[in-house]
Amino acid sequence: MSKQEVRHPDKQVSTGAYSAGVLCDGWLYISGQGPVDLATGEVQRGSIEEETRFTLAHIEKILQAAGCTAGDVVKCTCHLADMQEFDRFNAVYAEYFQPIRPARTTVQSVLWGGIKVEIDAIARIPEGKR
């Protein structure tokens, strides 16, 4: 087994004892991302739509750092603080992942820092980039 850390290009402050992403045998595993400014460590509060966009932007940067795109993502786990915001979250999520969307689990969770959304992802590294 070959493991390699993938760092978020904007991360300047420690936000926990984890890697943003880990490459392992042709797969990229992305840790749960949320609406946190990685230059300051401060939560970027906003509507569920704004927090989802901010979170997906983090995922996109980690994917790019590993040579992937959103089209390479095969599975996401999404945590929402309030399941009543699911439809609004889902509308933003649907814009990001197209045309074959990843398999997904969405659950309601108590989230760190009072954030509204956290998403982790698994992507397959494209053949020419492994």
Short mmCIF file of N, CA and C in Angstrom, two decimals:
data_model
loop_
_atom_site.label_atom_id
_atom_site.label_comp_id
_atom_site.label_asym_id
_atom_site.label_seq_id
_atom_site.Cartn_x
_atom_site.Cartn_y
_atom_site.Cartn_z
N MET A 1 0.85 -1.18 0.00
CA MET A 1 0.00 0.00 0.00
C MET A 1 0.89 1.24 0.00
N SER A 2 0.55 2.16 -0.88
CA SER A 2 1.27 3.42 -1.00
C SER A 2 0.36 4.55 -0.55
N LYS A 3 0.82 5.35 0.43
CA LYS A 3 0.03 6.47 0.94
C LYS A 3 0.79 7.77 0.76
N GLN A 4 0.04 8.83 0.38
CA GLN A 4 0.65 10.15 0.21
C GLN A 4 -0.35 11.20 0.65
N GLU A 5 0.12 12.17 1.40
CA GLU A 5 -0.74 13.26 1.86
C GLU A 5 -0.99 14.25 0.72
N VAL A 6 -2.22 14.76 0.66
CA VAL A 6 -2.57 15.85 -0.25
C VAL A 6 -2.99 17.02 0.62
N ARG A 7 -2.32 18.14 0.44
CA ARG A 7 -2.62 19.32 1.26
C ARG A 7 -3.54 20.28 0.52
N HIS A 8 -4.34 20.96 1.28
CA HIS A 8 -5.17 22.04 0.73
C HIS A 8 -4.24 23.21 0.46
N PRO A 9 -4.23 23.75 -0.76
CA PRO A 9 -3.27 24.80 -1.08
C PRO A 9 -3.43 26.09 -0.29
N ASP A 10 -4.58 26.33 0.32
CA ASP A 10 -4.81 27.56 1.07
C ASP A 10 -4.62 27.41 2.58
N LYS A 11 -4.38 26.19 3.04
CA LYS A 11 -4.34 25.96 4.48
C LYS A 11 -3.10 26.58 5.11
N GLN A 12 -3.33 27.53 6.02
CA GLN A 12 -2.24 28.21 6.71
C GLN A 12 -2.28 28.00 8.21
N VAL A 13 -3.42 27.57 8.74
CA VAL A 13 -3.54 27.35 10.18
C VAL A 13 -3.96 25.91 10.42
N SER A 14 -3.57 25.39 11.57
CA SER A 14 -3.96 24.02 11.93
C SER A 14 -5.43 23.98 12.31
N THR A 15 -6.16 23.07 11.71
CA THR A 15 -7.57 22.91 12.04
C THR A 15 -7.85 21.52 12.60
N GLY A 16 -6.81 20.77 12.93
CA GLY A 16 -7.02 19.46 13.53
C GLY A 16 -5.92 18.49 13.14
N ALA A 17 -5.94 17.33 13.77
CA ALA A 17 -4.92 16.31 13.56
C ALA A 17 -5.37 15.35 12.44
N TYR A 18 -5.39 15.85 11.21
CA TYR A 18 -5.80 15.05 10.07
C TYR A 18 -5.19 15.62 8.80
N SER A 19 -5.17 14.83 7.76
CA SER A 19 -4.74 15.28 6.43
C SER A 19 -5.98 15.72 5.66
N ALA A 20 -5.84 16.77 4.86
CA ALA A 20 -6.97 17.20 4.03
C ALA A 20 -7.36 16.09 3.07
N GLY A 21 -6.35 15.42 2.53
CA GLY A 21 -6.60 14.30 1.62
C GLY A 21 -5.47 13.30 1.73
N VAL A 22 -5.79 12.06 1.39
CA VAL A 22 -4.79 10.99 1.37
C VAL A 22 -4.97 10.21 0.07
N LEU A 23 -3.87 10.11 -0.69
CA LEU A 23 -3.85 9.26 -1.89
C LEU A 23 -3.42 7.87 -1.46
N CYS A 24 -4.15 6.87 -1.91
CA CYS A 24 -3.81 5.49 -1.57
C CYS A 24 -4.24 4.58 -2.70
N ASP A 25 -3.27 3.96 -3.37
CA ASP A 25 -3.54 2.96 -4.39
C ASP A 25 -4.56 3.41 -5.44
N GLY A 26 -4.40 4.62 -5.95
CA GLY A 26 -5.26 5.11 -7.02
C GLY A 26 -6.55 5.77 -6.56
N TRP A 27 -6.71 5.95 -5.27
CA TRP A 27 -7.90 6.59 -4.71
C TRP A 27 -7.50 7.80 -3.89
N LEU A 28 -8.35 8.82 -3.88
CA LEU A 28 -8.17 10.00 -3.05
C LEU A 28 -9.29 10.03 -2.02
N TYR A 29 -8.90 10.08 -0.75
CA TYR A 29 -9.85 10.18 0.35
C TYR A 29 -9.74 11.59 0.93
N ILE A 30 -10.83 12.35 0.86
CA ILE A 30 -10.84 13.73 1.33
C ILE A 30 -11.56 13.80 2.67
N SER A 31 -10.87 14.35 3.66
CA SER A 31 -11.46 14.52 4.99
C SER A 31 -12.64 15.47 4.93
N GLY A 32 -13.49 15.39 5.94
CA GLY A 32 -14.64 16.28 6.03
C GLY A 32 -14.21 17.73 5.94
N GLN A 33 -14.84 18.45 5.02
CA GLN A 33 -14.56 19.87 4.83
C GLN A 33 -15.79 20.67 5.20
N GLY A 34 -15.55 21.86 5.71
CA GLY A 34 -16.65 22.73 6.08
C GLY A 34 -16.33 24.16 5.70
N PRO A 35 -17.22 25.08 6.03
CA PRO A 35 -17.04 26.48 5.65
C PRO A 35 -16.11 27.22 6.61
N VAL A 36 -14.82 26.89 6.51
CA VAL A 36 -13.82 27.49 7.38
C VAL A 36 -12.78 28.19 6.50
N ASP A 37 -12.45 29.42 6.85
CA ASP A 37 -11.39 30.15 6.15
C ASP A 37 -10.07 29.56 6.62
N LEU A 38 -9.35 28.90 5.73
CA LEU A 38 -8.13 28.20 6.11
C LEU A 38 -6.94 29.12 6.30
N ALA A 39 -7.09 30.39 5.98
CA ALA A 39 -6.04 31.36 6.27
C ALA A 39 -6.13 31.84 7.72
N THR A 40 -7.36 31.86 8.26
CA THR A 40 -7.56 32.39 9.62
C THR A 40 -8.08 31.34 10.60
N GLY A 41 -8.68 30.27 10.09
CA GLY A 41 -9.30 29.26 10.93
C GLY A 41 -10.70 29.63 11.39
N GLU A 42 -11.22 30.74 10.88
CA GLU A 42 -12.54 31.20 11.30
C GLU A 42 -13.65 30.62 10.43
N VAL A 43 -14.76 30.28 11.09
CA VAL A 43 -15.94 29.78 10.38
C VAL A 43 -16.52 30.90 9.52
N GLN A 44 -16.89 30.55 8.30
CA GLN A 44 -17.53 31.49 7.38
C GLN A 44 -19.04 31.25 7.45
N ARG A 45 -19.69 31.97 8.32
CA ARG A 45 -21.12 31.77 8.54
C ARG A 45 -21.93 32.37 7.40
N GLY A 46 -23.02 31.69 7.08
CA GLY A 46 -23.91 32.18 6.04
C GLY A 46 -25.09 31.26 5.92
N SER A 47 -25.83 31.41 4.84
CA SER A 47 -26.97 30.53 4.58
C SER A 47 -26.45 29.13 4.27
N ILE A 48 -27.33 28.16 4.25
CA ILE A 48 -26.92 26.80 3.90
C ILE A 48 -26.33 26.78 2.49
N GLU A 49 -26.87 27.59 1.59
CA GLU A 49 -26.33 27.65 0.23
C GLU A 49 -24.90 28.19 0.23
N GLU A 50 -24.67 29.27 0.97
CA GLU A 50 -23.32 29.87 1.03
C GLU A 50 -22.32 28.92 1.68
N GLU A 51 -22.70 28.29 2.78
CA GLU A 51 -21.80 27.38 3.46
C GLU A 51 -21.52 26.14 2.60
N THR A 52 -22.51 25.68 1.86
CA THR A 52 -22.29 24.53 0.96
C THR A 52 -21.32 24.91 -0.15
N ARG A 53 -21.50 26.07 -0.74
CA ARG A 53 -20.57 26.51 -1.81
C ARG A 53 -19.14 26.64 -1.29
N PHE A 54 -18.99 27.21 -0.11
CA PHE A 54 -17.67 27.38 0.49
C PHE A 54 -17.03 26.00 0.73
N THR A 55 -17.82 25.07 1.24
CA THR A 55 -17.35 23.71 1.52
C THR A 55 -16.95 22.99 0.23
N LEU A 56 -17.78 23.07 -0.79
CA LEU A 56 -17.47 22.41 -2.06
C LEU A 56 -16.24 23.04 -2.73
N ALA A 57 -16.01 24.33 -2.50
CA ALA A 57 -14.80 24.97 -3.03
C ALA A 57 -13.55 24.37 -2.40
N HIS A 58 -13.62 24.05 -1.10
CA HIS A 58 -12.49 23.38 -0.45
C HIS A 58 -12.26 22.01 -1.08
N ILE A 59 -13.33 21.26 -1.28
CA ILE A 59 -13.20 19.93 -1.88
C ILE A 59 -12.58 20.05 -3.27
N GLU A 60 -13.03 21.03 -4.04
CA GLU A 60 -12.51 21.22 -5.39
C GLU A 60 -11.00 21.51 -5.37
N LYS A 61 -10.53 22.32 -4.43
CA LYS A 61 -9.11 22.63 -4.35
C LYS A 61 -8.28 21.40 -3.99
N ILE A 62 -8.80 20.56 -3.12
CA ILE A 62 -8.07 19.34 -2.76
C ILE A 62 -8.07 18.38 -3.94
N LEU A 63 -9.20 18.27 -4.64
CA LEU A 63 -9.25 17.43 -5.85
C LEU A 63 -8.21 17.91 -6.87
N GLN A 64 -8.15 19.21 -7.10
CA GLN A 64 -7.19 19.77 -8.07
C GLN A 64 -5.76 19.50 -7.64
N ALA A 65 -5.48 19.59 -6.35
CA ALA A 65 -4.13 19.34 -5.85
C ALA A 65 -3.69 17.90 -6.12
N ALA A 66 -4.66 17.00 -6.25
CA ALA A 66 -4.36 15.59 -6.53
C ALA A 66 -4.51 15.25 -8.00
N GLY A 67 -4.82 16.25 -8.84
CA GLY A 67 -4.97 15.99 -10.27
C GLY A 67 -6.34 15.45 -10.65
N CYS A 68 -7.34 15.75 -9.83
CA CYS A 68 -8.70 15.25 -10.06
C CYS A 68 -9.66 16.41 -10.32
N THR A 69 -10.89 16.05 -10.68
CA THR A 69 -11.99 17.00 -10.82
C THR A 69 -13.20 16.44 -10.08
N ALA A 70 -14.25 17.22 -10.02
CA ALA A 70 -15.49 16.75 -9.39
C ALA A 70 -16.02 15.51 -10.10
N GLY A 71 -15.74 15.37 -11.39
CA GLY A 71 -16.18 14.20 -12.14
C GLY A 71 -15.52 12.90 -11.73
N ASP A 72 -14.43 12.98 -10.95
CA ASP A 72 -13.74 11.78 -10.47
C ASP A 72 -14.27 11.30 -9.12
N VAL A 73 -15.13 12.10 -8.49
CA VAL A 73 -15.68 11.73 -7.17
C VAL A 73 -16.72 10.63 -7.33
N VAL A 74 -16.57 9.58 -6.52
CA VAL A 74 -17.50 8.45 -6.60
C VAL A 74 -18.40 8.32 -5.37
N LYS A 75 -18.02 8.97 -4.24
CA LYS A 75 -18.81 8.84 -3.02
C LYS A 75 -18.62 10.06 -2.15
N CYS A 76 -19.70 10.57 -1.59
CA CYS A 76 -19.66 11.67 -0.61
C CYS A 76 -20.50 11.29 0.60
N THR A 77 -20.06 11.74 1.74
CA THR A 77 -20.88 11.69 2.94
C THR A 77 -21.10 13.13 3.36
N CYS A 78 -22.36 13.51 3.50
CA CYS A 78 -22.73 14.89 3.80
C CYS A 78 -23.41 14.94 5.15
N HIS A 79 -22.96 15.86 5.97
CA HIS A 79 -23.54 16.07 7.30
C HIS A 79 -24.19 17.44 7.31
N LEU A 80 -25.45 17.48 7.69
CA LEU A 80 -26.18 18.74 7.81
C LEU A 80 -26.57 18.94 9.27
N ALA A 81 -26.44 20.16 9.75
CA ALA A 81 -26.86 20.46 11.11
C ALA A 81 -28.38 20.43 11.24
N ASP A 82 -29.07 20.77 10.14
CA ASP A 82 -30.53 20.84 10.16
C ASP A 82 -31.07 20.20 8.88
N MET A 83 -31.68 19.04 9.01
CA MET A 83 -32.18 18.32 7.85
C MET A 83 -33.31 19.07 7.14
N GLN A 84 -33.91 20.05 7.80
CA GLN A 84 -34.94 20.85 7.14
C GLN A 84 -34.34 21.73 6.04
N GLU A 85 -33.01 21.87 6.02
CA GLU A 85 -32.34 22.64 4.97
C GLU A 85 -31.87 21.75 3.82
N PHE A 86 -32.27 20.48 3.84
CA PHE A 86 -31.80 19.52 2.84
C PHE A 86 -32.07 19.98 1.41
N ASP A 87 -33.27 20.41 1.11
CA ASP A 87 -33.60 20.78 -0.28
C ASP A 87 -32.71 21.92 -0.78
N ARG A 88 -32.46 22.89 0.07
CA ARG A 88 -31.61 24.02 -0.32
C ARG A 88 -30.16 23.58 -0.48
N PHE A 89 -29.68 22.72 0.42
CA PHE A 89 -28.34 22.13 0.29
C PHE A 89 -28.25 21.33 -1.00
N ASN A 90 -29.24 20.51 -1.25
CA ASN A 90 -29.23 19.61 -2.40
C ASN A 90 -29.20 20.37 -3.73
N ALA A 91 -29.85 21.52 -3.78
CA ALA A 91 -29.86 22.31 -5.01
C ALA A 91 -28.45 22.79 -5.36
N VAL A 92 -27.68 23.22 -4.35
CA VAL A 92 -26.30 23.65 -4.59
C VAL A 92 -25.43 22.45 -4.94
N TYR A 93 -25.58 21.38 -4.20
CA TYR A 93 -24.81 20.15 -4.44
C TYR A 93 -25.03 19.66 -5.87
N ALA A 94 -26.27 19.70 -6.34
CA ALA A 94 -26.61 19.24 -7.69
C ALA A 94 -25.92 20.07 -8.77
N GLU A 95 -25.67 21.35 -8.51
CA GLU A 95 -24.95 22.19 -9.46
C GLU A 95 -23.49 21.77 -9.59
N TYR A 96 -22.91 21.30 -8.51
CA TYR A 96 -21.49 20.99 -8.46
C TYR A 96 -21.16 19.65 -9.10
N PHE A 97 -21.95 18.63 -8.82
CA PHE A 97 -21.67 17.28 -9.31
C PHE A 97 -22.56 16.94 -10.48
N GLN A 98 -21.98 16.83 -11.68
CA GLN A 98 -22.71 16.46 -12.89
C GLN A 98 -21.77 15.70 -13.79
N PRO A 99 -22.18 14.94 -14.76
CA PRO A 99 -23.54 14.47 -14.99
C PRO A 99 -23.87 13.22 -14.20
N ILE A 100 -22.88 12.35 -13.97
CA ILE A 100 -23.14 11.19 -13.10
C ILE A 100 -22.69 11.59 -11.70
N ARG A 101 -23.65 11.77 -10.83
CA ARG A 101 -23.34 12.23 -9.48
C ARG A 101 -22.81 11.08 -8.64
N PRO A 102 -21.97 11.42 -7.65
CA PRO A 102 -21.44 10.38 -6.77
C PRO A 102 -22.54 9.72 -5.94
N ALA A 103 -22.26 8.50 -5.51
CA ALA A 103 -23.10 7.90 -4.48
C ALA A 103 -23.00 8.81 -3.26
N ARG A 104 -24.07 8.87 -2.46
CA ARG A 104 -24.07 9.83 -1.35
C ARG A 104 -24.88 9.32 -0.18
N THR A 105 -24.40 9.65 1.00
CA THR A 105 -25.15 9.49 2.24
C THR A 105 -25.26 10.88 2.85
N THR A 106 -26.46 11.27 3.27
CA THR A 106 -26.66 12.56 3.93
C THR A 106 -27.34 12.31 5.26
N VAL A 107 -26.73 12.82 6.33
CA VAL A 107 -27.26 12.63 7.67
C VAL A 107 -27.30 13.95 8.42
N GLN A 108 -28.11 14.00 9.46
CA GLN A 108 -28.11 15.15 10.34
C GLN A 108 -27.11 14.88 11.45
N SER A 109 -26.28 15.88 11.76
CA SER A 109 -25.21 15.71 12.75
C SER A 109 -25.02 16.97 13.56
N VAL A 110 -24.47 16.81 14.74
CA VAL A 110 -24.00 17.96 15.51
C VAL A 110 -22.61 18.25 14.96
N LEU A 111 -22.42 19.46 14.43
CA LEU A 111 -21.19 19.80 13.73
C LEU A 111 -20.33 20.78 14.52
N TRP A 112 -19.04 20.64 14.38
CA TRP A 112 -18.06 21.49 15.05
C TRP A 112 -18.28 22.96 14.69
N GLY A 113 -18.13 23.82 15.67
CA GLY A 113 -18.13 25.26 15.43
C GLY A 113 -19.46 25.86 15.01
N GLY A 114 -20.54 25.08 15.08
CA GLY A 114 -21.83 25.61 14.68
C GLY A 114 -22.01 25.72 13.18
N ILE A 115 -21.15 25.01 12.41
CA ILE A 115 -21.31 25.05 10.96
C ILE A 115 -22.58 24.31 10.56
N LYS A 116 -23.06 24.58 9.34
CA LYS A 116 -24.30 23.99 8.86
C LYS A 116 -24.07 22.76 8.00
N VAL A 117 -22.84 22.60 7.46
CA VAL A 117 -22.59 21.50 6.53
C VAL A 117 -21.13 21.06 6.63
N GLU A 118 -20.93 19.76 6.49
CA GLU A 118 -19.59 19.17 6.36
C GLU A 118 -19.70 18.05 5.33
N ILE A 119 -18.72 17.98 4.44
CA ILE A 119 -18.75 16.97 3.37
C ILE A 119 -17.38 16.32 3.26
N ASP A 120 -17.36 14.98 3.20
CA ASP A 120 -16.14 14.28 2.84
C ASP A 120 -16.37 13.57 1.51
N ALA A 121 -15.29 13.17 0.85
CA ALA A 121 -15.43 12.61 -0.49
C ALA A 121 -14.36 11.56 -0.78
N ILE A 122 -14.67 10.67 -1.70
CA ILE A 122 -13.73 9.69 -2.23
C ILE A 122 -13.72 9.83 -3.74
N ALA A 123 -12.53 9.93 -4.31
CA ALA A 123 -12.39 10.08 -5.77
C ALA A 123 -11.40 9.05 -6.30
N ARG A 124 -11.62 8.63 -7.52
CA ARG A 124 -10.69 7.75 -8.23
C ARG A 124 -9.73 8.63 -9.02
N ILE A 125 -8.43 8.42 -8.85
CA ILE A 125 -7.42 9.20 -9.57
C ILE A 125 -7.45 8.76 -11.04
N PRO A 126 -7.50 9.72 -11.98
CA PRO A 126 -7.51 9.35 -13.41
C PRO A 126 -6.27 8.52 -13.77
N GLU A 127 -6.43 7.58 -14.71
CA GLU A 127 -5.37 6.66 -15.11
C GLU A 127 -4.02 7.33 -15.35
N GLY A 128 -3.97 8.40 -16.10
CA GLY A 128 -2.71 9.03 -16.45
C GLY A 128 -2.06 9.80 -15.31
N LYS A 129 -2.74 9.91 -14.16
CA LYS A 129 -2.21 10.70 -13.04
C LYS A 129 -1.87 9.86 -11.83
N ARG A 130 -1.97 8.55 -11.95
CA ARG A 130 -1.66 7.67 -10.81
C ARG A 130 -0.18 7.45 -10.69
#
